[in-house]
XYZ file of C-alpha atoms in Angstrom:
600
model
C 76.382 36.250 69.542
C 76.642 32.865 71.004
C 79.165 31.776 73.415
C 80.356 29.338 70.700
C 81.069 31.832 68.105
C 82.680 34.051 70.726
C 84.995 31.248 72.153
C 85.941 30.383 68.305
C 86.747 34.183 67.527
C 88.986 34.507 70.754
C 90.443 31.441 69.755
C 91.173 32.381 66.509
C 92.448 35.751 67.403
C 94.976 33.967 70.195
C 96.224 31.920 67.464
C 96.678 34.611 65.195
C 98.230 36.707 67.590
C 100.520 33.754 68.890
C 101.545 32.825 65.310
C 101.961 36.640 63.857
C 104.158 37.354 67.626
C 106.303 34.560 66.989
C 106.716 35.218 63.297
C 107.323 38.601 64.384
C 109.890 37.777 67.027
C 111.507 35.463 64.282
C 111.413 38.551 61.649
C 113.133 40.672 64.372
C 115.931 38.333 65.312
C 116.746 38.143 61.425
C 116.688 41.666 60.950
C 118.995 41.848 64.568
C 121.168 39.390 62.979
C 121.599 41.272 59.745
C 121.456 44.431 60.911
C 118.323 45.702 58.977
C 117.731 49.447 59.028
C 114.990 50.597 61.466
C 113.217 52.475 58.565
C 113.105 49.301 56.433
C 111.960 47.446 59.265
C 108.982 50.159 59.984
C 108.320 49.901 55.786
C 108.279 45.905 55.969
C 105.679 46.184 59.021
C 103.595 48.895 57.313
C 103.418 46.602 54.297
C 102.429 43.492 56.473
C 99.675 45.707 58.133
C 98.269 46.481 54.825
C 98.411 42.911 53.300
C 96.464 41.800 56.436
C 93.530 44.468 56.359
C 93.243 43.505 52.530
C 92.582 40.054 53.392
C 90.248 40.780 55.729
C 88.569 42.862 53.449
C 88.397 40.286 50.826
C 87.041 37.762 53.379
C 84.335 40.266 54.739
C 83.046 41.354 50.892
C 83.073 37.600 50.304
C 80.741 37.182 53.421
C 78.913 39.908 52.225
C 78.156 38.388 48.910
C 77.336 34.970 50.341
C 74.780 36.944 52.430
C 73.283 38.678 49.674
C 72.897 35.809 47.843
C 71.376 33.910 50.480
C 69.052 36.620 50.765
C 68.431 36.271 46.926
C 67.965 32.530 47.223
C 65.401 33.379 50.018
C 63.406 35.942 48.162
C 63.487 33.888 44.981
C 62.211 30.633 47.009
C 59.424 32.611 48.731
C 58.344 34.093 45.201
C 58.363 31.043 43.556
C 56.485 29.087 46.172
C 54.055 32.006 46.283
C 53.594 31.708 42.480
C 53.435 28.168 42.483
C 50.429 28.325 44.878
C 48.594 31.011 42.849
C 49.284 28.801 39.613
C 48.191 25.648 41.496
C 45.134 27.926 42.646
C 45.721 27.024 46.176
C 45.579 29.734 48.982
C 48.050 27.840 51.492
C 50.199 24.750 51.711
C 50.324 22.574 55.293
C 54.276 22.221 54.945
C 55.222 25.944 54.731
C 56.144 27.656 58.029
C 54.088 30.450 58.754
C 56.811 32.461 60.073
C 60.533 32.381 58.675
C 63.296 32.453 61.789
C 67.111 32.055 62.225
C 69.582 32.723 60.019
C 69.358 33.047 56.215
C 70.422 29.679 55.581
C 67.842 28.188 58.478
C 65.192 30.027 56.675
C 65.831 28.764 53.589
C 66.171 25.458 54.715
C 62.907 25.532 56.380
C 61.037 26.822 53.154
C 62.906 24.224 50.983
C 61.170 21.102 51.210
C 57.956 22.800 51.043
C 59.354 24.353 47.624
C 60.068 20.951 46.428
C 56.895 19.477 47.320
C 55.098 22.385 45.266
C 57.314 21.994 42.481
C 56.421 18.433 42.124
C 52.948 18.979 42.334
C 53.268 21.530 39.607
C 54.827 19.094 37.199
C 52.279 16.406 38.010
C 49.591 18.899 37.531
C 51.315 19.891 34.191
C 51.366 16.279 33.181
C 47.524 15.864 33.685
C 47.087 19.327 31.603
C 49.246 17.958 28.885
C 47.536 14.653 28.792
C 43.947 16.266 28.699
C 44.918 18.950 25.940
C 47.027 16.199 24.061
C 43.711 14.143 24.032
C 41.603 17.308 23.097
C 44.035 17.947 20.328
C 43.995 14.594 18.891
C 40.146 13.999 19.030
C 39.782 18.013 17.439
C 42.346 16.602 14.830
C 40.211 13.446 14.020
C 36.977 15.751 14.051
C 38.888 17.893 11.514
C 39.824 14.958 9.529
C 43.496 15.876 10.129
C 45.872 13.070 10.213
C 48.205 14.008 13.318
C 50.977 12.107 14.569
C 50.429 10.574 18.017
C 53.872 12.543 19.072
C 52.369 15.626 18.556
C 51.169 15.760 22.202
C 54.961 16.362 23.150
C 54.941 19.797 21.365
C 52.032 21.158 23.673
C 52.471 24.037 25.228
C 50.916 24.244 28.540
C 50.261 27.572 30.366
C 51.969 27.116 33.736
C 50.517 30.542 35.206
C 47.191 28.589 35.455
C 47.279 25.042 36.641
C 44.141 25.287 38.805
C 42.000 22.322 39.032
C 39.276 24.694 37.947
C 41.248 24.777 34.680
C 41.880 21.201 34.608
C 38.146 20.749 35.224
C 37.178 22.921 32.334
C 39.533 20.840 30.085
C 38.324 17.813 31.320
C 34.714 18.701 30.417
C 35.792 19.867 26.868
C 37.526 16.433 26.325
C 34.590 14.850 27.544
C 32.357 16.760 25.009
C 34.726 15.743 22.483
C 34.359 12.167 23.423
C 30.759 12.200 22.967
C 30.627 14.185 19.642
C 33.445 11.594 18.635
C 31.378 8.775 19.577
C 28.214 10.331 18.176
C 30.213 10.890 14.912
C 31.392 7.341 15.260
C 27.712 6.105 15.328
C 26.507 8.091 12.356
C 29.753 6.828 10.284
C 28.758 3.025 11.623
C 25.227 3.824 10.558
C 26.042 5.430 7.110
C 28.253 2.538 6.176
C 25.593 -0.149 7.274
C 23.121 1.492 5.419
C 25.548 1.648 2.261
C 26.032 -2.109 2.767
C 22.489 -3.000 3.000
C 21.681 -0.648 0.033
C 24.137 -2.155 -2.008
C 23.191 -5.767 -1.131
C 19.718 -4.866 -2.091
C 20.926 -3.193 -5.464
C 23.625 -5.744 -6.050
C 26.570 -3.278 -5.841
C 29.865 -3.456 -4.373
C 29.793 -1.581 -1.147
C 33.516 -1.732 -0.376
C 34.200 0.342 -3.381
C 31.370 2.859 -2.814
C 32.704 3.320 0.822
C 36.104 3.469 -0.287
C 35.548 6.552 -2.780
C 34.085 8.451 0.230
C 37.272 7.775 2.369
C 39.865 4.774 2.377
C 39.732 4.997 6.445
C 36.343 3.793 6.444
C 36.753 0.154 5.265
C 37.642 -2.234 8.181
C 40.272 -3.743 6.353
C 42.058 -0.437 6.118
C 43.603 -0.726 9.660
C 43.282 3.128 10.487
C 41.179 5.266 12.650
C 38.003 6.137 10.985
C 37.787 9.498 9.449
C 34.784 11.312 11.187
C 35.165 14.708 9.776
C 32.091 17.022 8.599
C 33.388 16.546 5.024
C 33.074 12.634 5.246
C 29.658 12.656 7.009
C 28.316 14.755 4.090
C 29.880 12.503 1.661
C 28.345 9.395 3.328
C 24.898 11.334 3.796
C 24.736 12.113 -0.226
C 26.075 8.297 -0.682
C 23.166 7.187 1.387
C 20.969 9.576 -0.530
C 21.660 8.692 -3.756
C 21.422 4.642 -3.272
C 18.174 5.361 -1.814
C 17.003 7.357 -4.867
C 18.507 4.792 -6.968
C 16.450 2.105 -5.115
C 13.201 4.212 -5.314
C 13.842 4.411 -9.061
C 14.606 0.872 -9.547
C 11.635 -0.075 -7.464
C 9.188 2.308 -9.378
C 10.657 0.955 -12.572
C 10.226 -2.469 -11.584
C 6.347 -1.730 -10.119
C 5.814 -0.542 -13.978
C 7.148 -3.233 -15.248
C 5.092 -5.788 -12.900
C 2.094 -4.093 -13.617
C 2.520 -4.499 -17.283
C 3.510 -8.239 -16.655
C 0.459 -8.692 -14.752
C -1.965 -7.255 -17.241
C -0.105 -9.221 -19.951
C -0.435 -12.533 -17.888
C -4.219 -11.847 -17.748
C -4.778 -10.808 -21.135
C -2.980 -13.722 -22.425
C -4.034 -16.275 -19.477
C -0.592 -17.164 -18.834
C -0.066 -20.410 -16.845
C 0.956 -20.461 -13.115
C 4.353 -22.016 -13.985
C 5.616 -19.134 -16.185
C 4.230 -16.672 -13.651
C 6.053 -18.536 -10.787
C 9.276 -17.417 -12.482
C 8.505 -13.749 -11.721
C 6.833 -14.142 -8.590
C 9.451 -12.111 -6.776
C 8.641 -8.994 -8.618
C 4.880 -9.548 -8.205
C 5.351 -9.594 -4.632
C 7.045 -6.263 -4.717
C 3.936 -4.343 -6.493
C 2.388 -3.668 -3.150
C 5.823 -3.129 -1.195
C 6.877 0.433 -0.552
C 10.638 1.428 -0.795
C 11.417 1.640 2.874
C 9.986 -2.212 3.426
C 12.183 -3.584 0.573
C 15.319 -5.261 2.537
C 15.532 -8.570 0.742
C 19.360 -9.252 -0.613
C 19.517 -8.754 -4.522
C 15.582 -7.980 -4.655
C 16.542 -4.873 -6.742
C 19.854 -5.921 -8.773
C 20.012 -4.715 -12.368
C 19.761 -8.066 -13.597
C 16.191 -8.343 -12.343
C 15.272 -5.541 -14.273
C 16.764 -6.517 -17.379
C 15.252 -10.048 -16.968
C 11.601 -8.425 -16.184
C 12.073 -5.960 -18.812
C 13.092 -8.589 -21.358
C 9.991 -10.691 -20.239
C 7.490 -7.883 -20.763
C 8.993 -7.213 -24.171
C 8.634 -10.628 -25.042
C 5.089 -10.848 -23.795
C 4.376 -7.729 -25.477
C 5.532 -9.144 -28.763
C 3.440 -12.236 -28.081
C 0.388 -10.175 -27.428
C 0.376 -8.614 -30.736
C 0.009 -11.822 -32.224
C -2.849 -12.740 -29.757
C -4.499 -9.276 -29.722
C -7.277 -10.563 -32.123
C -8.135 -13.965 -30.575
C -8.087 -11.481 -27.231
C -10.384 -9.109 -28.755
C -12.863 -11.650 -30.033
C -12.980 -13.461 -26.871
C -13.855 -9.952 -25.190
C -16.303 -9.200 -27.813
C -18.070 -12.829 -27.417
C -18.061 -11.960 -23.566
C -19.720 -8.520 -24.083
C -22.178 -9.986 -26.863
C -22.995 -12.870 -24.294
C -23.590 -10.495 -21.612
C -25.592 -8.349 -23.993
C -27.818 -11.115 -25.289
C -28.366 -12.318 -21.719
C -29.825 -9.402 -20.810
C -31.363 -8.697 -24.509
C -29.336 -5.344 -24.473
C -27.881 -3.445 -27.682
C -24.911 -5.156 -28.879
C -22.157 -2.894 -30.532
C -22.578 -2.329 -34.328
C -20.564 -4.874 -36.507
C -19.172 -1.857 -38.369
C -17.771 -0.770 -35.326
C -16.254 -3.881 -34.448
C -14.415 -4.370 -37.938
C -13.214 -0.749 -37.911
C -11.208 -1.814 -34.523
C -10.103 -5.145 -36.353
C -8.464 -2.957 -39.002
C -7.005 -0.616 -36.700
C -5.390 -3.650 -34.970
C -4.068 -5.162 -38.301
C -2.622 -1.830 -39.207
C -1.032 -1.224 -35.623
C -2.505 2.478 -35.376
C -4.283 1.387 -31.843
C -2.843 0.733 -28.871
C -3.490 -2.769 -27.356
C -3.902 -1.900 -24.006
C -6.012 0.873 -24.469
C -8.159 -1.387 -26.651
C -8.308 -4.270 -24.179
C -9.085 -1.319 -21.246
C -11.824 -0.052 -23.563
C -13.428 -3.433 -24.184
C -13.075 -4.175 -20.176
C -14.674 -0.765 -19.628
C -17.679 -1.954 -21.956
C -18.023 -5.369 -20.448
C -17.990 -3.609 -16.921
C -20.694 -1.406 -17.993
C -22.521 -4.158 -19.691
C -22.481 -5.974 -16.197
C -23.306 -2.930 -14.196
C -26.314 -2.289 -16.735
C -27.408 -6.072 -17.034
C -27.271 -5.849 -13.246
C -29.731 -2.587 -12.972
C -31.604 -4.617 -15.832
C -31.972 -7.768 -13.876
C -35.254 -7.251 -11.960
C -36.876 -5.628 -14.779
C -35.606 -8.794 -17.305
C -36.996 -11.197 -14.612
C -40.448 -10.026 -14.600
C -40.190 -9.388 -18.573
C -39.469 -13.025 -18.596
C -42.135 -14.031 -16.943
C -44.602 -12.008 -19.017
C -43.294 -13.662 -22.037
C -43.944 -17.372 -20.385
C -47.230 -16.227 -19.270
C -47.777 -14.583 -22.837
C -46.430 -18.027 -24.330
C -48.850 -19.813 -21.840
C -51.760 -17.832 -23.032
C -51.136 -18.446 -26.748
C -50.948 -22.289 -26.040
C -54.101 -22.093 -24.199
C -55.846 -20.385 -27.012
C -54.737 -23.101 -29.450
C -55.637 -25.461 -26.942
C -59.131 -23.986 -26.617
C -59.343 -24.235 -30.360
C -58.872 -27.742 -30.404
C -61.916 -29.774 -30.635
C -60.213 -33.044 -29.536
C -58.896 -31.791 -26.457
C -61.727 -33.473 -24.323
C -61.362 -36.851 -26.134
C -59.783 -39.868 -24.360
C -56.553 -40.341 -25.454
C -52.849 -40.760 -24.063
C -51.883 -37.189 -22.416
C -55.162 -35.689 -22.187
C -55.280 -35.452 -18.704
C -51.755 -33.663 -18.617
C -53.319 -31.164 -21.026
C -55.829 -30.569 -18.678
C -53.667 -29.837 -15.834
C -51.601 -27.698 -18.014
C -54.573 -25.965 -19.251
C -55.536 -24.864 -15.759
C -52.133 -24.015 -14.869
C -52.014 -21.840 -17.792
C -55.205 -19.941 -16.753
C -53.745 -19.214 -13.367
C -50.646 -17.812 -15.464
C -52.828 -15.658 -17.752
C -54.537 -14.352 -14.819
C -51.607 -12.827 -13.668
C -50.432 -11.120 -16.667
C -52.286 -7.519 -16.060
C -50.940 -7.157 -12.677
C -47.304 -8.376 -13.813
C -47.625 -5.857 -16.644
C -48.346 -3.007 -14.191
C -45.570 -3.994 -12.028
C -43.221 -4.179 -14.881
C -44.325 -1.010 -16.474
C -43.612 0.722 -13.128
C -40.149 -0.752 -12.827
C -39.187 0.101 -16.450
C -40.450 3.877 -16.327
C -38.281 4.127 -12.996
C -35.424 2.811 -14.563
C -35.575 5.049 -17.765
C -36.269 8.292 -15.658
C -33.045 7.485 -13.458
C -30.849 6.819 -16.453
C -32.593 9.477 -18.928
C -32.576 6.713 -21.476
C -35.318 4.106 -23.201
C -35.145 0.589 -21.754
C -34.545 -1.828 -25.108
C -35.517 -5.218 -25.374
C -33.707 -6.754 -28.403
C -33.348 -3.267 -29.879
C -37.362 -2.654 -29.445
C -38.573 -0.585 -26.449
C -40.028 -2.521 -23.753
C -43.020 0.015 -22.707
C -43.854 0.071 -26.460
C -43.829 -3.551 -26.356
C -46.103 -3.731 -23.546
C -48.340 -0.915 -25.066
C -48.679 -2.815 -28.362
C -49.367 -6.030 -26.296
C -52.055 -4.321 -24.478
C -53.722 -3.037 -27.437
C -53.734 -6.308 -28.855
C -54.913 -7.696 -25.608
C -58.001 -5.235 -25.873
C -58.872 -5.512 -29.334
C -58.862 -9.366 -28.834
C -61.025 -9.208 -26.059
C -63.679 -6.947 -28.335
C -63.129 -9.217 -30.799
C -64.062 -12.397 -28.382
C -67.144 -10.100 -27.256
C -67.959 -9.299 -30.775
C -67.845 -12.853 -31.734
C -70.146 -14.167 -28.663
C -72.773 -11.793 -29.437
C -72.937 -12.491 -33.319
C -72.555 -16.392 -32.263
C -75.745 -15.908 -30.157
C -77.855 -14.106 -32.701
C -76.764 -16.774 -35.631
C -77.439 -19.738 -33.338
C -81.111 -18.947 -32.559
C -81.550 -17.994 -36.122
C -80.169 -21.255 -37.409
C -81.849 -23.216 -34.696
C -85.295 -21.997 -35.834
C -84.400 -22.146 -39.501
C -83.248 -26.077 -39.246
C -86.535 -26.904 -36.965
C -88.572 -25.420 -39.773
C -86.915 -27.450 -42.527
C -86.987 -30.630 -40.323
C -90.634 -30.275 -39.781
C -91.179 -29.895 -43.472
C -89.348 -33.043 -44.367
C -90.587 -35.333 -41.724
C -94.029 -33.724 -41.236
C -95.381 -32.572 -37.886
C -93.683 -33.149 -34.731
C -95.592 -35.964 -32.951
C -95.968 -36.111 -28.996
C -93.935 -38.603 -27.040
C -95.849 -40.979 -27.106
C -97.018 -41.424 -30.799
C -93.068 -40.830 -31.554
C -92.320 -43.811 -29.801
C -95.241 -45.905 -31.304
C -94.319 -44.706 -34.936
C -90.571 -45.656 -34.224
C -91.616 -49.185 -33.363
C -94.015 -49.572 -36.242
C -91.330 -48.329 -38.583
C -88.611 -50.694 -37.247
C -91.243 -53.740 -36.881
C -91.724 -52.523 -33.316
C -88.409 -53.710 -31.897
C -85.736 -51.212 -33.470
C -83.947 -48.592 -31.448
C -84.290 -44.880 -32.419
C -82.304 -43.619 -35.381
C -78.793 -42.679 -34.747
C -78.078 -38.846 -34.546
C -75.692 -38.797 -37.559
C -77.916 -41.158 -39.620
C -80.796 -38.581 -39.180
C -78.815 -35.768 -39.706
C -77.480 -37.355 -43.291
C -81.406 -38.301 -44.050
C -82.296 -34.535 -43.266
C -79.750 -33.133 -45.507
C -80.335 -35.224 -48.414
C -84.147 -34.123 -48.372
C -82.889 -30.455 -48.038
C -81.266 -30.642 -51.285
C -78.011 -29.469 -52.508
C -78.950 -25.638 -51.934
C -79.530 -26.203 -48.193
C -76.357 -28.268 -47.383
C -74.210 -25.342 -47.188
C -76.156 -23.219 -45.026
C -76.816 -26.312 -42.714
C -73.233 -26.915 -42.196
C -72.699 -23.259 -41.518
C -75.551 -23.494 -38.978
C -73.605 -26.333 -37.192
C -70.342 -24.717 -37.136
C -72.305 -21.395 -35.646
C -73.635 -23.752 -33.167
C -70.272 -25.203 -32.280
C -68.454 -21.885 -32.082
C -71.145 -20.756 -29.837
C -70.716 -23.252 -27.536
C -66.861 -23.051 -27.519
C -67.190 -19.293 -26.579
C -69.256 -19.964 -23.785
C -67.063 -22.913 -22.663
C -64.043 -20.605 -23.224
C -65.819 -18.140 -20.917
C -66.708 -20.596 -18.450
C -63.603 -21.663 -18.096
C -61.926 -18.503 -17.679
C -63.695 -17.563 -14.539
C -61.524 -17.071 -11.678
C -61.541 -19.940 -9.340
C -62.976 -22.321 -11.866
C -61.413 -25.633 -11.849
C -62.961 -28.072 -14.514
C -62.844 -31.656 -14.140
C -63.844 -34.603 -16.482
C -67.194 -34.659 -15.639
C -67.794 -30.824 -16.574
C -66.021 -31.235 -19.577
C -68.152 -34.006 -20.868
C -71.225 -32.336 -20.000
C -69.605 -29.423 -22.022
C -69.533 -32.077 -24.914
C -72.822 -33.094 -24.309
C -74.350 -29.886 -24.516
C -72.702 -29.140 -27.617
C -75.017 -31.656 -29.735
C -78.130 -30.493 -27.685
C -80.816 -29.083 -29.690
C -82.676 -29.762 -32.632
C -80.259 -32.312 -33.755
C -80.759 -34.487 -30.527
C -82.400 -37.964 -31.096
């Protein structure tokens, strides 16, 4: 005990003793004056002593109670401080004394500031937990699609047994994860809504109503936070899928209508101005569904307009089908005629026309069939092109050969007349062309046989087998050569006989043939000595008159045989390879025709 406390106790006891002694003296004086009994005096003093003891006892009990309370408060403060350290996840606190010393009140006063600091730190930490958990609860509610009130954060119950930074960090990580998930869901919702807007614009639909049917909060005009729950995302996904399917369905339908429209335009040769009205439909024929992005390109009105146009053109097509059929028929005939191919039978064409009139045949199938026939005809005409070129050259050469034969039979071909020199030049060209006929025929036969073997069919030229035509011409050519050879042999024998017969007849008519000198003298004597020899035609006429009527025919026949023999010889000479006649050769040939027994 300190000296200060000792002095206070001594002073108190002194004051008590002083006051009690004075009072006791005053009580003795009173008793003496009154004459109080000694027994009564002893009894009063004993009561006073007991009352004093009771007062002291009460004071001691109160002091013990106060001390116990201080011990309890100190223990509770230490326990609370320890609990706060554990709950906050801290091992020590710098403001707390390591050892408590002094009286109970001093110890309590030393721990109280640290305890208050820990309490404030706990409250701050709990506020952090409330904030983080409140955000977690709010975002979780948004993800779950529950409309939670913002004041629900006040109803949060924070576990004050674990307020460590580690736990707080776990909550913050969870909050960050929820933030990321929320952002991802918002992006998905934004992507879905944008896709719905674009598809609705392409299809001509009201996107506000479509999105509102999914959830009213998704519209920007709603003014509330967007619902990002799984249910909303699934509905948005299904909505986008249904719009994509509708887009694909409309595009496929528009493709079919566009193809029908193009076919009808091509069939009926529709003008460009009429086609331009549906150019946007034609542009979509080669575009996939993912590439269609123009607003209003797949609206229902466009489908209806295109469908109406196809229906109108289809009705118009029925009225023009005969015209189109005849046009394609004429095109097919023209191709066949140019290539000298077989043309479909008239009965078959009449049957098709009857089917068109009765409506029992599909117009599109008919035109497709005609197009296929035209395509096949063009293909076959292309394969026949090389053969046809050689066939045309062969026919031209044959025509030149025919003309050359007629020209060779013309007795006046060497006369001096207008155009004679052109005929001579043409005859030379014709001979060159005719000489090429055998090689041309060999090449034509070879190509024709290769063509027939590749296609396993007969090559027809105007419905006649070309090989048969070539074989027939070859036989005819051989027969003609044999006939020419036989005529040349016969003409040579007849010419010799006729010359001998004519000489004998002339000698009988005019007497023996004089020598050259006597002939000139006799001629001059018969004509007075100054006349020229008798012309050839005059002498022939005189000889014929003396022969008599029975010899006229034989003489004429003999002359014709002579001419024919000379003609055959001349043709043989002209037909030699490399021979080029000129006017002098032709004149010599003419002169040689009249040489013999009829020469002057």
